Amino acid sequence: MQVTRTMEEARRAAGPPESVALVPTMGALHEGHLSLVRRARELADRVAVSIFVNPAQFAPGEDFDRYPRPIDDDLARCEAAGVDLVFHPTSEVMYPPGKPEVVVDVPAMTGILEGEHRPGFFIGVCRVVAKLLSIVRPGVACFGMKDYQQLRVIEAMAAGLCLPVRIEPCPTVREPDGLACSSRNAYLSGEDRRHAVGLYKALVEAERLIGDGQMDPCIVEEAMSQAMRAHQIEVDYAAIRDARTLGEVDMVNPRLEPIVCLLAGRLGGVRLIDNMVIGGRGT
Ligand code: AMP
């Protein structure tokens, strides 16, 4: 496994686009990330993982400084998973000082939901992903459905800029009780970790209501909020949206249009998100 820290080395080591799949991450690798690596293995001869805690997607006061950076463990996990190349750049490599800032945005999708609660977040994500894609030049890049809005934004960015890459959505990996794996789960105290399952329970409740024929999105949204509050989770949002456009829906009818239930909430200052797609083929 090759570990590179500069753009030139990463590009050289990646090889021809059709042979390489990229898995962009911020490190602190868990089973969710490793499932993306396994999918990448199926899709290309060579797998590249990027590990970069991207300052551009953290607002002042968010957890950039305390975000976990266990790079030795991460490299060992990548090696064990058969990764060919790890690109682990410094901030100076990704954002050379003194160079004018470039902004990439998908305004129709980035001002809502996560974008409303974390202003500037998606601009930071688009900026780093666009750079990573043009440095490594993979034929395919794997992204988790765990970050559903991010996945949709990146798909729209890649399509809108005609980037020669296929964006591969990968299913959410969960802990045995249903909590979605996340690097931020490590911040949870024992008690908050027990309550955190409330996010998944809220999604299961939404699925049950919709399965029973509930078509009013407001009723399902309120049920999800209640389920979260029952687990001491402070609700940022609980929303039912069109699974493709993330637009609001007047009626829930997943047989006609797939919908996505999206949640964000806080437990002891730790912000967690989750989602579930209902209807369609999961995307
Ligand atoms: P992050 O390191 O949190 O930026 O995540 C890197 C990639 O891993 C993103 O595409 C995430 O959507 C994906 N990811 C994070 N958690 C999970 C999970 N539990 N299951 C599947 N993919 C995930």
XYZ file of C-alpha atoms and ligand atoms in Angstrom:
306
model
C 0.000 0.000 0.000
C 1.353 3.399 -0.995
C 0.782 6.449 1.221
C 1.107 9.800 -0.530
C 0.932 13.343 0.783
C 1.277 15.425 -2.377
C -0.969 15.933 -5.393
C 1.657 14.918 -7.911
C 2.458 11.664 -6.123
C -1.215 10.831 -5.639
C -2.010 11.384 -9.286
C 0.968 9.310 -10.416
C 0.209 6.494 -7.985
C -3.502 6.385 -8.866
C -2.860 5.328 -12.454
C -5.420 5.368 -15.287
C -8.944 6.490 -14.291
C -10.695 3.336 -15.511
C -8.619 1.225 -13.117
C -9.122 3.207 -9.901
C -11.997 3.695 -7.459
C -11.763 6.459 -4.852
C -13.235 6.434 -1.344
C -13.037 9.964 0.113
C -13.027 10.044 3.946
C -12.091 12.208 6.899
C -10.468 9.208 8.620
C -11.325 7.650 12.001
C -12.297 4.715 9.814
C -15.118 2.415 10.901
C -17.173 -0.384 9.342
C -19.128 2.127 7.235
C -15.957 3.365 5.562
C -14.674 -0.194 5.136
C -17.892 -1.209 3.372
C -17.179 1.553 0.839
C -13.674 0.158 0.387
C -15.121 -3.323 -0.252
C -17.541 -1.893 -2.828
C -14.681 0.029 -4.454
C -12.730 -3.248 -4.714
C -15.629 -4.776 -6.651
C -15.727 -1.847 -9.060
C -12.072 -1.284 -9.962
C -8.655 -2.947 -10.014
C -7.169 -0.399 -7.636
C -8.649 1.295 -4.576
C -7.583 4.728 -3.387
C -8.734 6.112 -0.023
C -8.306 9.766 0.826
C -7.992 10.753 4.481
C -8.349 14.478 5.041
C -10.193 16.317 7.806
C -11.432 19.119 5.591
C -11.328 22.472 7.412
C -13.535 24.062 4.738
C -16.596 22.079 5.828
C -16.438 22.984 9.530
C -17.963 26.232 10.745
C -16.275 28.206 13.539
C -17.258 26.541 16.827
C -17.777 23.107 15.261
C -15.594 20.112 16.123
C -12.707 20.564 13.627
C -10.006 20.673 16.331
C -11.290 17.709 18.293
C -12.284 15.593 15.268
C -10.506 12.219 15.787
C -7.323 11.680 13.727
C -6.060 8.139 14.515
C -3.921 8.011 11.388
C -1.839 4.951 12.377
C -4.973 2.880 13.031
C -6.522 4.168 9.815
C -3.498 3.160 7.757
C -3.492 -0.297 9.377
C -7.194 -0.700 8.533
C -6.626 0.381 4.951
C -3.719 -2.058 4.609
C -5.829 -4.906 6.042
C -8.694 -4.018 3.672
C -6.395 -4.280 0.659
C -6.318 -0.574 -0.205
C -3.685 0.224 -2.849
C -3.220 3.933 -2.245
C -3.915 6.306 0.645
C -3.857 10.014 -0.153
C -3.353 11.868 3.124
C -2.652 15.485 2.203
C -1.967 18.422 4.491
C -4.212 21.496 4.462
C -1.462 23.404 2.631
C -1.523 20.858 -0.189
C -5.308 21.020 -0.546
C -5.614 24.770 0.055
C -2.323 26.414 -0.955
C -2.033 29.696 0.962
C -2.339 32.831 -1.155
C -4.314 31.165 -3.964
C -7.781 32.609 -4.730
C -10.666 30.567 -3.363
C -12.821 28.637 -5.844
C -16.452 28.000 -4.964
C -18.542 25.119 -6.314
C -22.161 24.980 -5.223
C -25.465 23.301 -6.043
C -27.724 26.025 -4.613
C -30.997 24.136 -5.173
C -29.848 21.459 -2.731
C -27.367 23.044 -0.344
C -29.427 25.676 1.476
C -31.915 23.188 2.969
C -31.790 20.583 5.780
C -28.097 20.142 6.681
C -27.245 23.300 4.744
C -29.715 25.315 6.804
C -28.236 24.065 10.086
C -24.609 24.121 8.940
C -24.218 27.154 6.654
C -21.237 26.737 4.310
C -20.958 23.008 4.989
C -21.798 21.831 1.463
C -19.658 24.497 -0.178
C -16.763 23.046 1.824
C -17.727 19.502 0.845
C -18.090 20.346 -2.873
C -14.785 22.178 -2.821
C -12.826 19.279 -1.353
C -14.577 16.548 -3.344
C -14.101 18.413 -6.641
C -10.399 18.744 -5.825
C -10.003 15.109 -4.741
C -11.717 13.919 -7.923
C -9.479 16.020 -10.109
C -6.301 15.025 -8.252
C -6.922 11.243 -8.153
C -9.079 11.118 -11.332
C -10.958 7.936 -10.433
C -13.400 6.304 -12.850
C -15.721 5.720 -9.899
C -16.031 7.235 -6.433
C -17.955 5.611 -3.569
C -20.111 7.660 -1.184
C -22.262 6.507 1.722
C -26.027 6.893 1.783
C -25.538 7.637 5.499
C -24.851 11.220 4.338
C -27.795 11.218 1.976
C -27.996 14.913 1.161
C -24.235 15.006 0.619
C -24.528 12.090 -1.811
C -27.244 13.870 -3.795
C -25.268 17.132 -3.829
C -22.135 15.360 -5.072
C -24.065 13.515 -7.773
C -25.534 16.844 -8.922
C -22.127 18.535 -8.806
C -20.474 15.750 -10.828
C -23.282 15.758 -13.398
C -23.441 19.565 -13.567
C -19.694 19.924 -14.124
C -19.609 16.918 -16.527
C -16.946 15.296 -14.356
C -15.831 12.003 -15.893
C -16.604 9.950 -12.788
C -19.383 7.632 -11.741
C -20.719 8.295 -8.253
C -21.543 5.012 -6.517
C -24.056 5.186 -3.613
C -23.328 2.643 -0.862
C -25.806 1.493 1.831
C -25.579 2.636 5.442
C -23.777 0.307 7.843
C -25.294 0.159 11.338
C -24.311 -0.998 14.799
C -26.242 -4.073 16.055
C -28.889 -1.841 17.746
C -29.461 0.157 14.540
C -27.345 3.272 15.209
C -25.581 4.244 11.982
C -21.786 3.906 12.271
C -20.196 7.359 12.469
C -16.833 8.742 13.534
C -18.776 11.091 15.835
C -20.344 8.185 17.806
C -17.063 8.054 19.740
C -17.969 11.410 21.345
C -21.137 9.976 22.960
C -21.187 9.270 26.698
C -22.455 5.817 27.743
C -25.942 7.095 28.467
C -26.156 9.190 25.304
C -24.951 6.204 23.282
C -27.954 4.251 24.611
C -30.311 7.094 23.670
C -28.736 7.482 20.218
C -30.679 4.465 18.961
C -33.682 6.851 19.015
C -32.663 8.121 15.570
C -33.004 4.666 14.066
C -36.200 4.004 16.037
C -37.680 7.208 14.586
C -36.914 5.969 11.073
C -38.428 2.555 11.790
C -41.538 4.290 13.153
C -41.803 6.352 9.948
C -41.440 3.201 7.871
C -44.176 1.516 9.916
C -46.593 4.445 9.566
C -46.001 4.721 5.837
C -46.341 0.936 5.475
C -49.716 1.216 7.239
C -50.820 3.732 4.600
C -50.119 7.088 6.274
C -49.736 9.559 3.419
C -49.528 12.884 5.262
C -45.842 13.899 5.479
C -46.525 16.235 8.443
C -47.912 13.382 10.544
C -44.923 11.170 9.790
C -42.501 14.030 10.471
C -44.143 14.727 13.821
C -44.003 11.027 14.747
C -40.269 10.966 13.968
C -39.670 14.084 16.096
C -41.590 12.536 18.988
C -39.638 9.289 18.765
C -36.371 11.259 18.885
C -37.518 13.379 21.830
C -38.572 10.208 23.676
C -34.852 9.315 23.596
C -33.748 12.753 24.884
C -32.582 13.794 21.395
C -32.861 17.531 20.623
C -34.367 17.635 17.153
C -32.743 19.796 14.453
C -35.074 18.443 11.791
C -37.184 15.427 10.905
C -38.194 15.707 7.272
C -39.823 13.687 4.505
C -38.477 14.623 1.093
C -38.491 13.450 -2.497
C -35.628 10.936 -2.570
C -34.266 12.246 -5.865
C -34.613 16.021 -5.631
C -34.832 16.497 -1.831
C -37.829 18.728 -2.552
C -40.844 18.774 -0.231
C -43.676 16.339 -0.966
C -47.412 16.991 -0.542
C -48.244 13.340 -0.162
C -46.273 10.241 0.804
C -46.814 7.578 -1.818
C -43.617 5.580 -2.119
C -45.139 3.293 -4.728
C -45.272 6.275 -7.074
C -42.248 8.274 -5.890
C -39.490 7.104 -3.549
C -39.167 9.327 -0.508
C -36.410 9.772 2.042
C -36.877 10.347 5.784
C -34.043 12.589 6.995
C -33.181 13.260 10.627
C -30.708 15.362 12.543
C -30.507 15.767 16.281
C -28.200 16.444 19.186
C -27.366 14.380 22.256
C -25.132 15.995 24.858
C -23.789 18.401 22.250
C -23.022 15.627 19.726
C -24.818 16.119 16.437
C -25.966 12.958 14.639
C -27.774 12.447 11.323
C -29.506 9.466 9.755
C -31.977 8.672 7.007
C -34.027 5.950 5.365
C -35.188 5.709 1.772
C -38.654 4.224 1.302
C -39.838 3.048 -2.109
C -37.933 2.853 -5.385
C -34.807 0.740 -5.441
C -33.155 2.349 -2.435
C -31.708 5.345 -4.251
P -16.668 10.809 6.577
O -15.332 10.257 6.943
O -17.627 10.869 7.725
O -16.588 12.085 5.779
O -17.334 9.743 5.593
C -16.659 9.295 4.443
C -17.600 8.471 3.615
O -18.062 7.356 4.366
C -18.855 9.242 3.182
O -19.182 8.880 1.837
C -19.884 8.752 4.146
O -21.203 8.841 3.654
C -19.471 7.307 4.326
N -20.016 6.764 5.556
C -19.930 7.295 6.804
N -20.615 6.541 7.691
C -21.149 5.514 6.980
C -21.979 4.394 7.328
N -22.392 4.186 8.552
N -22.333 3.544 6.345
C -21.931 3.749 5.053
N -21.147 4.778 4.678
C -20.768 5.654 5.618
